[in-house]
Steps between C-alpha positions, in 0.01 A plus 500: 500500500553466120578132488217408740223748382593629144659189339185263581264762400664555167515124448131479561451771233396769727607877495659630824497834697784483746460754783850484686553638845522878500841467668652271227324570170837499267542133450144453383526794260812367367379148462201646305745671250686168464172317430425766236850457368458112491202552257215452749220746333433831657221470760559137606738574774442837677645652797300753703698662793326687769381494838299205634226708648422665160643288219471164660137594617412604139630173367324295774163679399541523116201298358719389189772340725420136566764377736723648762804325628653701798795413740536725779345594848180352645347862534556558119376147406180562706443837314560343159247208587245774605549707188489182271176384651344860468583516142447207258594240764823423329725204603766569756816328594670635811846413639503670834837464668481159630776346689619189293665242737859369455520148679846374603528149612784331665597311186613843336826640426473769781741762301310442182159536683633817663601638156161414328301643801693817495425543125137411568466769782711777359482474122384827345521672835240259643234644273378173334153357525661167565775600739576198722523707807327244730752239567424166669798308598529154646588519872808289478689746274322827614818645673738395229271648232421821688898566528542444135200713407633772744841500312298553180314794635817661642650499133197675354564848402209752552468789278532616136626262258687782329722556820823277448485388848172336439503400132732208538256347755170624352491339141184336601330790677362846380511817672271619753220724389363611839638572850261251635665221316822543713546249780634650810657264751 
């Protein structure tokens, strides 16, 4: 979020209020401290943790906030749009969990395509607004590609990164924050 949201806002000369997920606020708080340590003036980069229903709603309705950029669920995006319209008609940018396609043609190196596809699907535990979890494969290599991707999936470790059984496989994944994030096969 910081690279996609905060960096461009600062480059444009804007102040930022970052409201991280209530489940994972520590990274945003730490980055705010690092921004201050780097010399960014107080009040330019702010982190405001809290529940979406209260803190997020207050931000969406605040008359002195001119722009909201949100990544998350369709339901929350809808609430933000309504709150923004009911307040000062602020600008709103929403990224609401689209499924970015991965295209694999028969000219591809199948093993490499499977590696990149696996990364695209499971990076950051699949919690990525541009996760390429919709895969379109040319029919002539479909079976070969599916087998290669299946092998990648079988090597994925599910669980906490701090668990030594998972950490060697999970360098590109974060721990799960909710039971509903678990995939049961």
